């Protein structure tokens, strides 16, 4: 007979282990939150950027694109799109989407944004591009 | 005194204390390089094995558990050795 | 629940002390540490100069002192288990208490060491060496705390006479965990503080 | 059926399967849009189809979890449900709210939906998987709380077993971590950081407790192995899950603006995440091999074994493939992630729900197990769906490897869409595997309507 195996011991380890690792996770998260101001460029935050994020969300851009690699994988990464196209290029692209799509191609809807809204979106994307992401993505193609 | 030394845990404790002193001393004299690394790993291995066998009392445990724990020690020491060997090249 | 707690050497029964469940947990923890240790070693191989440079800033004396404290703490707990096997009630709780105090000593020394490092503005994000130094030692630090919580429970239970020659099961399980904390430090100390 | 009130599980299971069908149909639409880009455009753009696909998945899994809990808890607690009536009311509220949300997604543009549903009060919409409008989010919380109240009261007045305790912790965790979906700061890094507290701590944390307790319950019932043995292993497995999975959250914190050390913490702990899944597989096979009786419901046992294996492959192996930071640097946000997601969700959560449905449904319909003919059909559907998902995963993995190669690793990286065009063949094959999956699902549903000699309960 090699060692007993009791349910109460297994249960205690479950509770103890869970609490232990959750506390460790909290400690690491706490450190992360204290480090983030140096990395997330919050000092540059403006109402315009916040407005851009809201537009990004209310048009469900993440349903096709990725942002810092998170989202759907149907359309290009946008965390660095300003590097690829430049501010004006991004605006022109969004504005020029045909209402009925492009025959046979993956199509982006025409959202009829105002100039002000387009500026906000670009401000948001530029802000995301400025975040310290440990050099991700590997190249400008995202 | 002799009785005290009959207890394997007491013997292990003495060896562990001395071994720690040696590692510390090696650090103090700035020992580095292959010989120092091998010596320290060897000391750590001996110490770890004493803890496993005499503190955890796995000397008399089913072979599987001895193998698992001692295997862990061998695995970790070897991985460290390999990494340090790479760094010396 | 009750297990045979007789001296196995006399009876030639191969027996794993403590509960099988705690050994699974110990193994899982040791696997995590093994990956961590080798990550350190291989990360160092890519950046030897930096690791060697910053290793010099660590306090080897405090590290060695902590090794002695943990080894001694472990030893006391072995004595407690042995006391349980011969039903020496008083000695059980006394030795657990000594083990606990050694753990407390370890934490105190570690806090002194951390205070100096954090005071110098060192954090997880300072560089890869300090990232590993803090991660490994802090991960271990929390294990010492958990081990001490376990010892505190064992101490309370032993004072209530929960352990003896025929029931050392829980005590052995907690002891095994405490020895693991010791074992991990025995690898960690030379690896992070001394080897170069 | 041992307790009358277990019957409330039935509508939950039926709704779950119905929504599952919807999920697959929208999956097929998306699959086609991958190769015929303007399919259904502009009526159903890809982002809408995807939102419906993933939200239906979440909702049907939640229906399955709730139904499973309503079935399991009375039997474990050896008492009637605290309030079957409340359970039925919540069923209709959740179903109507869910359906209204899906209709909202499809009927009006998302921005209009946001406007109409008070997104301006608290901005929570437009984040992956948490696209639900504010009223739906509040509704989910309300339904979850009432459900938890009902279940918890039942456990409190009855017997407290390990299975019901683990299940309760899982379900409470599910509700608590969903609350992070209400936190959406303008700071995108903070937003993403806590977004994972819902998403990761669900699927690689508390949901696994639900999975483990369902699996343990069905194994006790079908194998007759001692409860004591099974519950001990349940504890060991869920412990392994949480000690690897909680810090494993770090594998999402490599490239989203969070500090570099997560690359180490995340890689190390998520590398351990396959272990609990492996343990679960070994556990399931072990218990079935040690069975003390031949349960007439062979199909349920097949699902139980299947969920162990597929969860290990999908979540464990396919997760490990791209979880180490140096690999993830190249694979992050590519079809590799999609491949892993499909097999992991199917293997871990779709299959465990199908398992509990397979076990409970015949009992709810007044028999120990379905007729042989029905079970044979169900097992066919098991193999059809499982093999299809394996192929979907393999094709997406192939597509992903090529994508990584062309777009990320290459010295002359191709633009996203150029790379996508080059791997279209794999998307076509994935779509056909998806069609096979739908056939499997149709076979599965058919098995409910096949009669034959039934086994008395």
PDB file of C-alpha atoms in Angstrom, chain A residues 5-7 10-11 13-15 17-18 21-22 24-26 28-29 31-33 35-36 39-40 42 45 50 53-54 57-60 62-64 67-76 99-109 131-139 141-142, chain D residues 33-34 37-38 41-42 46-47 50-51 110-111 119-120 123 125-126 128 169 184-193 196-197 228 231-232 235-236 238-239 242-243 246-247 254-263 269 329 332-333 335 337 407-408 413-417 420-421 427:
ATOM      1  CA  UNK A   5      -5.131   9.481  -1.164  1.00  0.00           C
ATOM      2  CA  UNK A   6      -7.930  11.276   0.590  1.00  0.00           C
ATOM      3  CA  UNK A   7     -10.649  13.458  -0.787  1.00  0.00           C
ATOM      4  CA  UNK A  10      -7.392  16.837  -2.518  1.00  0.00           C
ATOM      5  CA  UNK A  11     -10.073  19.400  -1.727  1.00  0.00           C
ATOM      6  CA  UNK A  13      -5.130  21.530  -2.086  1.00  0.00           C
ATOM      7  CA  UNK A  14      -7.678  22.661  -4.645  1.00  0.00           C
ATOM      8  CA  UNK A  15      -8.791  25.559  -2.482  1.00  0.00           C
ATOM      9  CA  UNK A  17      -3.720  26.152  -4.764  1.00  0.00           C
ATOM     10  CA  UNK A  18      -6.435  28.244  -6.392  1.00  0.00           C
ATOM     11  CA  UNK A  21      -2.203  31.262  -7.799  1.00  0.00           C
ATOM     12  CA  UNK A  22      -4.946  33.835  -7.944  1.00  0.00           C
ATOM     13  CA  UNK A  24       0.090  35.607  -7.464  1.00  0.00           C
ATOM     14  CA  UNK A  25      -1.848  36.668 -10.554  1.00  0.00           C
ATOM     15  CA  UNK A  26      -3.172  39.700  -8.679  1.00  0.00           C
ATOM     16  CA  UNK A  28       1.618  40.448 -11.176  1.00  0.00           C
ATOM     17  CA  UNK A  29      -1.404  42.410 -12.403  1.00  0.00           C
ATOM     18  CA  UNK A  31       2.789  45.429 -11.015  1.00  0.00           C
ATOM     19  CA  UNK A  32       1.523  45.609 -14.597  1.00  0.00           C
ATOM     20  CA  UNK A  33      -0.917  48.385 -13.749  1.00  0.00           C
ATOM     21  CA  UNK A  35       4.078  49.890 -15.270  1.00  0.00           C
ATOM     22  CA  UNK A  36       1.409  50.620 -17.866  1.00  0.00           C
ATOM     23  CA  UNK A  39       3.883  51.889 -22.090  1.00  0.00           C
ATOM     24  CA  UNK A  40       0.322  52.765 -23.024  1.00  0.00           C
ATOM     25  CA  UNK A  42      -1.890  57.566 -21.638  1.00  0.00           C
ATOM     26  CA  UNK A  45      -4.809  60.648 -24.456  1.00  0.00           C
ATOM     27  CA  UNK A  50     -11.510  58.408 -27.003  1.00  0.00           C
ATOM     28  CA  UNK A  53     -12.152  54.319 -29.946  1.00  0.00           C
ATOM     29  CA  UNK A  54     -15.886  54.672 -29.536  1.00  0.00           C
ATOM     30  CA  UNK A  57     -16.299  49.927 -31.195  1.00  0.00           C
ATOM     31  CA  UNK A  58     -19.728  51.028 -32.366  1.00  0.00           C
ATOM     32  CA  UNK A  59     -18.912  50.000 -35.922  1.00  0.00           C
ATOM     33  CA  UNK A  60     -17.672  46.625 -34.755  1.00  0.00           C
ATOM     34  CA  UNK A  62     -12.990  44.084 -34.506  1.00  0.00           C
ATOM     35  CA  UNK A  63     -15.512  41.795 -36.220  1.00  0.00           C
ATOM     36  CA  UNK A  64     -13.266  41.709 -39.324  1.00  0.00           C
ATOM     37  CA  UNK A  67      -6.068  45.364 -33.365  1.00  0.00           C
ATOM     38  CA  UNK A  68      -2.727  44.434 -31.808  1.00  0.00           C
ATOM     39  CA  UNK A  69      -3.460  40.960 -33.120  1.00  0.00           C
ATOM     40  CA  UNK A  70      -6.797  40.543 -31.376  1.00  0.00           C
ATOM     41  CA  UNK A  71     -10.071  40.325 -33.215  1.00  0.00           C
ATOM     42  CA  UNK A  72     -11.179  38.544 -36.367  1.00  0.00           C
ATOM     43  CA  UNK A  73      -8.688  37.398 -38.968  1.00  0.00           C
ATOM     44  CA  UNK A  74     -10.765  38.338 -42.008  1.00  0.00           C
ATOM     45  CA  UNK A  75      -9.182  41.706 -42.690  1.00  0.00           C
ATOM     46  CA  UNK A  76      -5.774  43.307 -42.052  1.00  0.00           C
ATOM     47  CA  UNK A  99     -21.832  50.814 -50.882  1.00  0.00           C
ATOM     48  CA  UNK A 100     -22.571  47.528 -52.631  1.00  0.00           C
ATOM     49  CA  UNK A 101     -19.134  46.071 -52.050  1.00  0.00           C
ATOM     50  CA  UNK A 102     -16.565  44.929 -54.580  1.00  0.00           C
ATOM     51  CA  UNK A 103     -17.748  42.004 -56.712  1.00  0.00           C
ATOM     52  CA  UNK A 104     -16.109  38.766 -55.611  1.00  0.00           C
ATOM     53  CA  UNK A 105     -13.859  40.465 -53.065  1.00  0.00           C
ATOM     54  CA  UNK A 106     -13.997  40.802 -49.301  1.00  0.00           C
ATOM     55  CA  UNK A 107     -15.813  44.064 -48.860  1.00  0.00           C
ATOM     56  CA  UNK A 108     -15.824  46.679 -46.176  1.00  0.00           C
ATOM     57  CA  UNK A 109     -19.099  48.534 -45.551  1.00  0.00           C
ATOM     58  CA  UNK A 131       1.818  51.836 -27.727  1.00  0.00           C
ATOM     59  CA  UNK A 132       4.895  49.868 -26.679  1.00  0.00           C
ATOM     60  CA  UNK A 133       3.995  46.379 -27.897  1.00  0.00           C
ATOM     61  CA  UNK A 134       7.410  44.741 -27.512  1.00  0.00           C
ATOM     62  CA  UNK A 135       8.018  45.257 -31.249  1.00  0.00           C
ATOM     63  CA  UNK A 136       4.945  43.480 -32.467  1.00  0.00           C
ATOM     64  CA  UNK A 137       3.946  43.115 -35.317  1.00  0.00           C
ATOM     65  CA  UNK A 138       7.062  41.668 -36.968  1.00  0.00           C
ATOM     66  CA  UNK A 139       6.762  43.926 -40.022  1.00  0.00           C
ATOM     67  CA  UNK A 141       2.253  44.264 -43.149  1.00  0.00           C
ATOM     68  CA  UNK A 142       0.903  43.410 -39.699  1.00  0.00           C
TER      69      UNK A 142
ATOM     70  CA  UNK D  33     -17.275  34.943 -47.251  1.00  0.00           C
ATOM     71  CA  UNK D  34     -13.655  33.998 -46.750  1.00  0.00           C
ATOM     72  CA  UNK D  37     -15.788  37.995 -50.338  1.00  0.00           C
ATOM     73  CA  UNK D  38     -19.031  39.762 -51.247  1.00  0.00           C
ATOM     74  CA  UNK D  41     -22.850  41.803 -48.797  1.00  0.00           C
ATOM     75  CA  UNK D  42     -24.082  44.333 -47.745  1.00  0.00           C
ATOM     76  CA  UNK D  46     -18.679  39.475 -42.236  1.00  0.00           C
ATOM     77  CA  UNK D  47     -18.473  41.257 -38.897  1.00  0.00           C
ATOM     78  CA  UNK D  50     -19.070  36.558 -37.009  1.00  0.00           C
ATOM     79  CA  UNK D  51     -20.749  38.286 -34.125  1.00  0.00           C
ATOM     80  CA  UNK D 110     -24.387  47.872 -35.297  1.00  0.00           C
ATOM     81  CA  UNK D 111     -23.844  51.598 -34.712  1.00  0.00           C
ATOM     82  CA  UNK D 119     -24.370  52.289 -25.333  1.00  0.00           C
ATOM     83  CA  UNK D 120     -23.834  55.978 -24.584  1.00  0.00           C
ATOM     84  CA  UNK D 123     -19.855  52.072 -23.427  1.00  0.00           C
ATOM     85  CA  UNK D 125     -20.129  47.250 -26.982  1.00  0.00           C
ATOM     86  CA  UNK D 126     -17.908  46.484 -29.921  1.00  0.00           C
ATOM     87  CA  UNK D 128     -14.777  40.781 -29.462  1.00  0.00           C
ATOM     88  CA  UNK D 169     -17.490  27.548  -8.007  1.00  0.00           C
ATOM     89  CA  UNK D 184     -14.238  49.567 -20.883  1.00  0.00           C
ATOM     90  CA  UNK D 185     -11.870  52.499 -20.385  1.00  0.00           C
ATOM     91  CA  UNK D 186     -10.750  54.716 -23.248  1.00  0.00           C
ATOM     92  CA  UNK D 187      -7.232  53.408 -22.616  1.00  0.00           C
ATOM     93  CA  UNK D 188      -7.064  50.557 -25.085  1.00  0.00           C
ATOM     94  CA  UNK D 189      -4.351  48.660 -23.202  1.00  0.00           C
ATOM     95  CA  UNK D 190      -6.345  48.641 -19.966  1.00  0.00           C
ATOM     96  CA  UNK D 191      -9.420  47.686 -21.947  1.00  0.00           C
ATOM     97  CA  UNK D 192      -7.644  44.690 -23.454  1.00  0.00           C
ATOM     98  CA  UNK D 193      -5.965  43.759 -20.174  1.00  0.00           C
ATOM     99  CA  UNK D 196      -9.101  38.881 -20.883  1.00  0.00           C
ATOM    100  CA  UNK D 197     -10.261  38.597 -17.296  1.00  0.00           C
ATOM    101  CA  UNK D 228     -14.933   8.705  -3.825  1.00  0.00           C
ATOM    102  CA  UNK D 231     -14.288  13.036  -6.937  1.00  0.00           C
ATOM    103  CA  UNK D 232     -10.672  12.842  -5.806  1.00  0.00           C
ATOM    104  CA  UNK D 235     -10.198  17.816  -7.450  1.00  0.00           C
ATOM    105  CA  UNK D 236      -6.732  16.964  -8.736  1.00  0.00           C
ATOM    106  CA  UNK D 238      -9.349  21.195 -11.478  1.00  0.00           C
ATOM    107  CA  UNK D 239      -6.397  22.108  -9.245  1.00  0.00           C
ATOM    108  CA  UNK D 242      -6.302  26.581 -12.180  1.00  0.00           C
ATOM    109  CA  UNK D 243      -2.662  26.568 -11.152  1.00  0.00           C
ATOM    110  CA  UNK D 246      -4.743  31.544 -13.974  1.00  0.00           C
ATOM    111  CA  UNK D 247      -1.182  32.739 -14.583  1.00  0.00           C
ATOM    112  CA  UNK D 254       2.717  39.424 -24.911  1.00  0.00           C
ATOM    113  CA  UNK D 255       1.971  42.116 -27.478  1.00  0.00           C
ATOM    114  CA  UNK D 256      -0.842  44.338 -26.261  1.00  0.00           C
ATOM    115  CA  UNK D 257       1.215  46.958 -24.462  1.00  0.00           C
ATOM    116  CA  UNK D 258       1.727  44.995 -21.256  1.00  0.00           C
ATOM    117  CA  UNK D 259       5.227  44.577 -19.763  1.00  0.00           C
ATOM    118  CA  UNK D 260       7.724  42.184 -21.249  1.00  0.00           C
ATOM    119  CA  UNK D 261       7.903  39.833 -18.300  1.00  0.00           C
ATOM    120  CA  UNK D 262       4.542  38.371 -19.278  1.00  0.00           C
ATOM    121  CA  UNK D 263       6.370  36.706 -22.155  1.00  0.00           C
ATOM    122  CA  UNK D 269       2.490  28.664 -17.184  1.00  0.00           C
ATOM    123  CA  UNK D 329       5.378  36.646 -32.081  1.00  0.00           C
ATOM    124  CA  UNK D 332      -0.401  36.026 -33.034  1.00  0.00           C
ATOM    125  CA  UNK D 333      -3.648  37.006 -34.720  1.00  0.00           C
ATOM    126  CA  UNK D 335      -5.436  31.588 -38.781  1.00  0.00           C
ATOM    127  CA  UNK D 337      -5.419  31.125 -33.541  1.00  0.00           C
ATOM    128  CA  UNK D 407       3.070  37.732 -44.384  1.00  0.00           C
ATOM    129  CA  UNK D 408       5.289  37.629 -41.302  1.00  0.00           C
ATOM    130  CA  UNK D 413       6.375  40.166 -46.585  1.00  0.00           C
ATOM    131  CA  UNK D 414       3.199  40.156 -48.641  1.00  0.00           C
ATOM    132  CA  UNK D 415       0.244  42.406 -47.824  1.00  0.00           C
ATOM    133  CA  UNK D 416      -2.524  40.713 -45.866  1.00  0.00           C
ATOM    134  CA  UNK D 417      -4.994  40.340 -48.729  1.00  0.00           C
ATOM    135  CA  UNK D 420      -5.086  35.551 -48.149  1.00  0.00           C
ATOM    136  CA  UNK D 421      -5.642  35.036 -51.868  1.00  0.00           C
ATOM    137  CA  UNK D 427     -10.438  28.090 -47.019  1.00  0.00           C
TER     138      UNK D 427
END
